[in-house]
Coordinates of C-alpha atoms in Angstrom, one line a residue:
M18 CA -6.2 63.2 -10.2
R19 CA -6.2 61.7 -6.4
M20 CA -7.0 58.0 -6.3
R21 CA -9.7 58.0 -3.8
P22 CA -12.0 55.0 -3.0
R23 CA -15.0 54.6 -5.4
G24 CA -18.4 53.8 -3.6
R25 CA -20.0 50.4 -3.4
H26 CA -23.4 52.0 -4.6
E27 CA -22.2 53.6 -7.8
R28 CA -24.8 53.1 -10.7
H29 CA -23.8 51.4 -13.9
R30 CA -20.5 50.1 -12.9
T31 CA -19.4 47.6 -15.6
A32 CA -16.1 46.6 -17.0
T33 CA -14.2 49.4 -18.7
P34 CA -12.4 49.0 -22.2
L35 CA -9.0 49.0 -20.4
E36 CA -10.2 46.2 -18.0
L37 CA -11.5 44.1 -20.9
F38 CA -8.1 44.7 -22.8
F39 CA -6.3 43.4 -19.6
D40 CA -8.4 40.3 -19.7
L41 CA -7.6 39.6 -23.3
C42 CA -3.8 39.9 -22.7
V43 CA -4.1 37.8 -19.5
V44 CA -5.9 35.2 -21.6
V45 CA -2.5 34.7 -23.7
A46 CA -1.0 33.2 -20.5
V47 CA -4.2 31.1 -20.1
A48 CA -3.9 29.8 -23.5
Q49 CA -0.1 29.1 -23.0
A50 CA -1.1 27.0 -19.8
G51 CA -3.9 25.1 -21.5
S52 CA -1.6 24.3 -24.7
Q53 CA 1.1 23.0 -22.5
L54 CA -1.2 20.8 -20.3
A55 CA -2.5 19.4 -23.6
H56 CA 0.8 18.6 -24.6
A57 CA 1.8 17.0 -21.3
L58 CA -1.3 15.0 -21.2
G59 CA -0.9 13.8 -24.6
D60 CA 2.7 12.7 -24.0
G61 CA 1.5 10.6 -20.9
H62 CA 3.3 13.1 -18.4
I63 CA 0.1 13.4 -16.5
Q64 CA 1.4 14.2 -12.9
Q65 CA 3.8 16.6 -14.3
G66 CA 1.5 18.4 -16.6
I67 CA -1.1 18.7 -13.8
A68 CA 1.3 19.9 -11.3
G69 CA 2.7 22.6 -13.8
Y70 CA -0.9 23.8 -14.7
L71 CA -1.9 24.2 -11.2
V72 CA 1.3 26.2 -10.4
V73 CA 1.3 28.4 -13.5
F74 CA -2.6 29.0 -13.4
F75 CA -2.4 30.2 -9.7
S76 CA 0.0 32.9 -10.6
I77 CA -2.2 33.9 -13.6
W78 CA -5.4 33.9 -11.6
W79 CA -4.1 35.7 -8.6
A80 CA -2.6 38.5 -10.7
W81 CA -5.8 38.8 -12.5
M82 CA -7.9 38.8 -9.4
N83 CA -5.8 41.4 -7.4
F84 CA -6.0 43.7 -10.5
T85 CA -9.7 43.3 -10.7
W86 CA -10.7 44.1 -7.0
F87 CA -8.2 47.1 -6.9
A88 CA -9.8 48.4 -10.1
S89 CA -13.2 47.9 -8.6
A90 CA -12.3 50.1 -5.6
Y91 CA -9.9 52.6 -7.0
D92 CA -10.0 52.9 -10.7
T93 CA -9.4 56.5 -11.8
D94 CA -8.9 55.8 -15.4
D95 CA -6.4 58.7 -15.7
V96 CA -3.0 58.6 -17.4
P97 CA -0.9 57.2 -14.4
Y98 CA -3.4 54.7 -13.8
R99 CA -3.5 53.5 -17.4
I100 CA 0.3 53.5 -17.8
T101 CA 0.6 51.6 -14.6
T102 CA -1.9 49.0 -16.0
F103 CA 0.2 48.7 -19.2
V104 CA 3.0 47.6 -17.1
V105 CA 0.9 45.0 -15.6
I106 CA -0.1 43.8 -18.9
A107 CA 3.5 43.6 -20.0
G108 CA 4.2 41.5 -16.9
A109 CA 1.4 39.3 -17.9
L110 CA 2.8 38.7 -21.4
I111 CA 6.4 38.0 -20.0
M112 CA 4.7 35.3 -17.7
A113 CA 3.0 33.9 -20.7
A114 CA 6.3 33.6 -22.6
G115 CA 7.7 31.7 -19.6
V116 CA 4.9 29.1 -19.4
P117 CA 6.6 26.6 -21.9
D118 CA 9.8 26.5 -19.8
A119 CA 7.7 26.0 -16.7
F120 CA 6.2 22.9 -18.1
A121 CA 9.2 21.6 -20.0
S122 CA 11.8 21.9 -17.4
S123 CA 10.2 23.2 -14.3
D124 CA 12.2 26.4 -14.9
L125 CA 9.9 29.2 -13.6
T126 CA 12.5 32.1 -14.0
V127 CA 10.7 33.9 -16.8
A128 CA 7.2 33.3 -15.4
V129 CA 8.2 34.7 -12.0
A130 CA 9.9 37.6 -13.6
G131 CA 6.6 38.5 -15.4
Y132 CA 4.7 37.8 -12.1
V133 CA 7.0 40.2 -10.3
V134 CA 6.5 42.9 -12.9
M135 CA 2.8 42.5 -12.5
R136 CA 2.9 42.6 -8.7
F137 CA 5.4 45.5 -8.5
A138 CA 3.1 47.7 -10.7
M139 CA 0.3 46.8 -8.5
A140 CA 2.1 47.9 -5.4
A141 CA 3.0 51.1 -7.1
Q142 CA -1.1 51.5 -7.4
W143 CA -1.5 50.7 -3.9
F144 CA 1.0 53.3 -2.8
R145 CA -0.7 55.7 -4.9
A146 CA -4.0 54.9 -3.2
A147 CA -2.4 55.3 0.3
A148 CA -1.1 58.9 -0.6
A149 CA -4.7 59.8 -1.4
T150 CA -6.5 58.5 1.6
T151 CA -6.3 58.8 5.3
G152 CA -7.1 56.8 8.4
K153 CA -8.0 53.1 8.1
Q154 CA -8.2 53.2 4.2
R155 CA -4.6 54.4 4.2
T156 CA -3.4 51.7 6.5
V157 CA -5.2 49.1 4.3
A158 CA -3.5 50.4 1.2
L159 CA -0.2 50.5 2.7
R160 CA -0.6 47.1 4.1
Y161 CA -1.4 45.8 0.7
A162 CA 1.8 47.6 -1.0
V163 CA 4.2 46.5 1.6
G164 CA 2.8 43.1 1.8
M165 CA 3.0 42.7 -2.0
L166 CA 6.7 43.9 -2.3
L167 CA 7.7 41.5 0.5
V168 CA 6.2 38.4 -1.2
Q169 CA 7.9 39.6 -4.5
L170 CA 11.1 39.6 -2.6
Y171 CA 10.6 36.1 -1.6
W172 CA 10.0 35.1 -5.2
V173 CA 13.0 36.8 -6.4
L174 CA 15.1 35.0 -3.7
W175 CA 13.2 31.8 -4.7
V176 CA 14.3 31.8 -8.2
T177 CA 17.8 33.2 -7.7
W178 CA 19.1 31.7 -4.5
I179 CA 17.1 28.7 -3.5
P180 CA 18.7 25.4 -4.9
V181 CA 16.7 23.8 -7.6
G182 CA 16.2 20.5 -5.5
A183 CA 14.6 22.7 -2.5
R184 CA 12.4 24.6 -4.9
S185 CA 9.4 22.1 -4.9
W186 CA 8.8 22.1 -1.1
T187 CA 9.6 25.9 -0.8
Y188 CA 7.2 26.8 -3.4
F189 CA 4.1 26.8 -1.5
I190 CA 5.3 29.6 0.9
G191 CA 4.9 32.0 -1.9
P192 CA 1.3 31.3 -2.5
I193 CA 0.4 31.2 1.0
A194 CA 1.8 34.4 1.6
D195 CA 0.3 35.9 -1.5
L196 CA -3.2 34.7 -0.3
A197 CA -2.5 36.1 3.1
V198 CA -1.9 39.8 2.1
P199 CA -5.6 40.7 1.4
V200 CA -6.6 39.0 4.8
V201 CA -4.1 40.7 6.7
A202 CA -4.6 44.0 4.9
E203 CA -8.3 44.1 5.2
R204 CA -8.5 43.2 8.9
V205 CA -8.5 47.0 9.6
A206 CA -11.3 47.8 7.0
E207 CA -12.7 46.9 3.8
I208 CA -11.9 48.4 0.6
G209 CA -14.8 49.9 -1.4
W210 CA -15.2 47.2 -4.2
H211 CA -18.5 47.2 -6.1
P212 CA -20.6 44.1 -6.1
G213 CA -22.1 44.7 -9.6
H214 CA -18.9 45.4 -11.2
I215 CA -17.0 42.4 -9.5
A216 CA -19.8 40.2 -10.8
D217 CA -19.6 41.7 -14.3
R218 CA -15.7 41.4 -14.3
Y219 CA -15.8 37.7 -13.3
G220 CA -18.5 36.8 -15.7
S221 CA -16.6 38.7 -18.5
F222 CA -13.4 36.8 -17.7
T223 CA -15.3 33.5 -17.5
L224 CA -16.7 34.2 -21.0
I225 CA -13.2 35.0 -22.4
V226 CA -11.6 31.8 -21.2
L227 CA -14.5 29.6 -22.2
G228 CA -14.1 31.2 -25.7
E229 CA -10.2 30.4 -25.6
S230 CA -11.4 26.8 -24.8
V231 CA -13.7 26.8 -27.9
A232 CA -10.9 28.2 -30.0
A233 CA -8.5 25.7 -28.9
T234 CA -10.7 23.0 -29.6
T235 CA -11.7 24.4 -33.1
I236 CA -8.0 24.6 -34.1
A237 CA -7.3 21.1 -33.0
V238 CA -10.3 19.6 -34.9
Q239 CA -9.2 21.6 -38.1
S240 CA -5.6 20.3 -37.8
A241 CA -7.0 16.8 -37.4
V242 CA -9.2 17.2 -40.4
D243 CA -6.6 18.6 -42.5
G244 CA -4.2 15.8 -41.6
H245 CA -6.4 12.8 -41.6
E246 CA -9.8 13.5 -43.0
A247 CA -11.4 11.9 -40.0
L248 CA -14.7 13.4 -39.7
R249 CA -16.3 10.2 -38.4
Q250 CA -14.1 10.0 -35.4
L251 CA -14.1 13.7 -34.8
W252 CA -17.7 14.8 -34.9
P253 CA -18.6 13.0 -31.5
I254 CA -16.0 15.0 -29.8
A255 CA -16.9 18.2 -31.4
A256 CA -20.4 17.8 -30.8
G257 CA -19.8 16.7 -27.2
G258 CA -17.4 19.5 -26.4
L259 CA -19.8 22.0 -27.8
L260 CA -22.5 20.8 -25.7
I261 CA -20.2 21.0 -22.6
C262 CA -19.2 24.5 -23.4
F263 CA -22.7 25.7 -24.1
A264 CA -23.9 24.1 -20.8
A265 CA -20.9 25.7 -19.1
W266 CA -21.9 29.1 -20.1
W267 CA -25.6 28.5 -19.3
I268 CA -25.3 27.4 -15.8
Y269 CA -22.8 30.2 -14.8
F270 CA -25.1 33.0 -16.0
A271 CA -28.4 31.5 -14.9
N272 CA -28.5 33.5 -11.9
S273 CA -26.8 37.0 -10.9
A274 CA -23.8 36.7 -8.4
E275 CA -24.1 40.3 -7.2
Q276 CA -26.7 39.5 -4.4
H277 CA -24.0 37.1 -2.8
L278 CA -21.4 39.6 -2.6
R279 CA -22.5 41.9 0.4
S280 CA -19.5 41.5 2.7
N281 CA -15.8 40.6 2.8
R282 CA -16.4 37.1 4.0
Q283 CA -18.7 36.3 1.1
A284 CA -16.5 38.0 -1.3
F285 CA -13.3 36.2 -0.2
V286 CA -14.9 32.8 -0.4
W287 CA -16.6 33.7 -3.8
G288 CA -13.5 35.3 -5.3
Y289 CA -11.0 32.8 -4.1
G290 CA -13.4 29.9 -5.3
H291 CA -13.1 31.1 -8.9
Y292 CA -9.7 29.7 -9.2
V293 CA -11.3 26.2 -9.5
V294 CA -13.8 27.8 -12.2
F295 CA -11.3 29.5 -14.4
L296 CA -8.9 26.6 -14.0
A297 CA -11.4 24.1 -15.0
V298 CA -12.9 25.9 -17.8
A299 CA -9.3 26.3 -19.6
A300 CA -8.5 22.7 -18.8
I301 CA -11.8 21.6 -20.7
G302 CA -10.3 23.1 -23.8
A303 CA -6.9 21.2 -23.3
G304 CA -8.7 18.1 -22.6
L305 CA -10.8 18.4 -25.9
E306 CA -7.6 19.0 -27.7
V307 CA -6.1 15.9 -26.2
A308 CA -9.3 13.8 -27.0
V309 CA -9.1 15.0 -30.6
K310 CA -5.6 14.1 -31.0
H311 CA -6.3 10.7 -29.6
S312 CA -9.4 10.0 -31.9
V313 CA -7.0 10.3 -35.2
G314 CA -4.1 8.2 -33.5
S315 CA -1.7 11.4 -33.1
I316 CA -1.1 10.5 -29.5
H317 CA -0.9 7.2 -27.6
I318 CA -2.9 7.2 -24.5
S319 CA -5.8 5.1 -23.4
Q320 CA -9.3 6.0 -24.6
T321 CA -10.0 6.4 -20.8
A322 CA -7.4 8.8 -20.1
A323 CA -8.4 10.9 -23.1
T324 CA -12.0 11.0 -22.0
L325 CA -10.9 11.8 -18.4
G326 CA -9.1 14.8 -19.6
V327 CA -12.4 16.4 -20.5
T328 CA -14.8 14.8 -17.9
I329 CA -12.5 15.6 -14.9
P330 CA -12.4 19.3 -15.4
A331 CA -16.0 19.6 -16.7
A332 CA -17.3 17.7 -13.5
L333 CA -15.0 20.1 -11.6
Y334 CA -16.5 23.1 -13.2
F335 CA -20.2 21.9 -12.4
F336 CA -19.5 21.4 -8.8
A337 CA -17.6 24.6 -8.4
V338 CA -20.4 26.7 -10.0
W339 CA -22.9 24.8 -7.8
M340 CA -20.9 25.7 -4.6
L341 CA -20.6 29.4 -5.7
H342 CA -23.7 30.2 -7.3
A343 CA -26.6 27.7 -7.7
R344 CA -26.8 26.3 -4.2
H345 CA -27.6 30.1 -3.0
T346 CA -30.5 30.3 -5.4
R347 CA -32.2 26.8 -5.8
Q348 CA -34.2 25.0 -3.5
G349 CA -35.5 21.4 -3.3
A350 CA -34.7 19.1 -6.2
A351 CA -33.5 21.9 -8.4
A352 CA -30.3 22.4 -5.8
W353 CA -29.2 19.0 -6.6
V354 CA -29.1 19.0 -10.3
L355 CA -25.6 20.3 -10.6
P356 CA -23.6 18.1 -8.2
L357 CA -25.6 15.0 -9.6
A358 CA -24.7 16.1 -13.1
A359 CA -21.1 16.5 -11.9
V360 CA -21.0 12.9 -10.8
A361 CA -22.7 11.8 -14.1
V362 CA -20.3 13.7 -16.2
L363 CA -17.3 12.2 -14.3
A364 CA -18.6 8.8 -15.1
S365 CA -19.4 9.4 -18.7
P366 CA -17.7 7.0 -21.0
S367 CA -17.0 9.5 -23.8
V368 CA -16.9 13.2 -24.6
L369 CA -20.4 12.9 -26.4
V370 CA -22.1 11.2 -23.5
A371 CA -20.6 13.8 -21.1
G372 CA -21.9 16.6 -23.5
L373 CA -25.5 15.1 -23.4
V374 CA -25.3 14.7 -19.7
C375 CA -24.5 18.5 -19.4
A376 CA -27.3 19.4 -22.0
A377 CA -29.6 17.2 -19.8
A378 CA -28.5 18.9 -16.6
V379 CA -29.4 22.4 -18.0
A380 CA -32.8 20.9 -19.3
A381 CA -33.5 19.4 -15.9
G382 CA -32.8 22.8 -14.2
L383 CA -35.0 24.5 -16.4
G384 CA -37.8 22.0 -15.9
V385 CA -37.6 21.9 -12.2
G386 CA -37.6 25.7 -12.1
R387 CA -40.7 25.9 -14.4
A388 CA -42.5 23.4 -12.3
R389 CA -41.7 25.2 -9.0
F390 CA -42.9 28.5 -10.6
A391 CA -46.2 26.8 -11.8
T392 CA -46.7 25.3 -8.3
R393 CA -46.5 28.9 -6.8
A394 CA -48.5 30.5 -9.4
R395 CA -51.3 27.9 -8.4
G396 CA -50.9 28.5 -4.8

């Protein structure tokens, strides 16, 4: 089967079973990143933990995003496509295996190896797309493929030839080059991604990452209870954490994102902006794990630091969702509910208070929306 571009106006485009399987495998790496962040914060290595988390999560997010947009434009679901996707998944699992070393000793060798495997497989997909198209679409596909290979060459050289002491300031060349590939490739023409499919894929991944945060928190609470029988200390964190996660789900899916994906300019901002959304969701789970351990005395950091581990990513999530979604669909007072809630969450003295603020923000959004609807109805 020739890998021809798919149309933007196909009906009933949703995530395929292979795409959902890919998401579940990539979340293994997300879980590793979140777990290592929790360990670093709990040990008081805040700067090192945050830096490692940002670096590792960029690779996870970027590889996931590139696969998602390619699949939206060219998914044939034939045997070669499936096998190549399995190679991408294998690379994601290799990258997940390298996450602990990336945090513990800043050794990115295994993580980069997994990333390179993923990207070489995606370059092969783009070469296949180029072979099946002509004109501008062929040029775009070739630019993607060649650009990916050149960036992976840099990553291989970075791991094997650049001295350890110079890696910290030369690292940023790779992400900048990676981010530039789609911009350069699609200056000739846009690929045929599907707005509804993209919105569905991002929503599905948000759900899976959010579920991973809930799972990590549940395991942390269970471990704390088994070891200390400290329900009195744990229930406020568990309740507040659940309220934050429930609110995170509610505000993300309050409005459809499909209507905001009409051009490449909108798509780039929206797609790239989800780096913050995904990163924050996973970090909420890590922060809740730290808060649980602090409550039973398993780690020795301040109460303020333990609370900020939850409230900072939660506030970041609220603000990012407002920037990408809510500010386009809400008017008047409703437009300011999420940014004000982000500030209030950040200032919360405990996880429980932060959870109550999140719940109040959802309720306020619903109340303002109903009031506006009633006003229009009377008019």
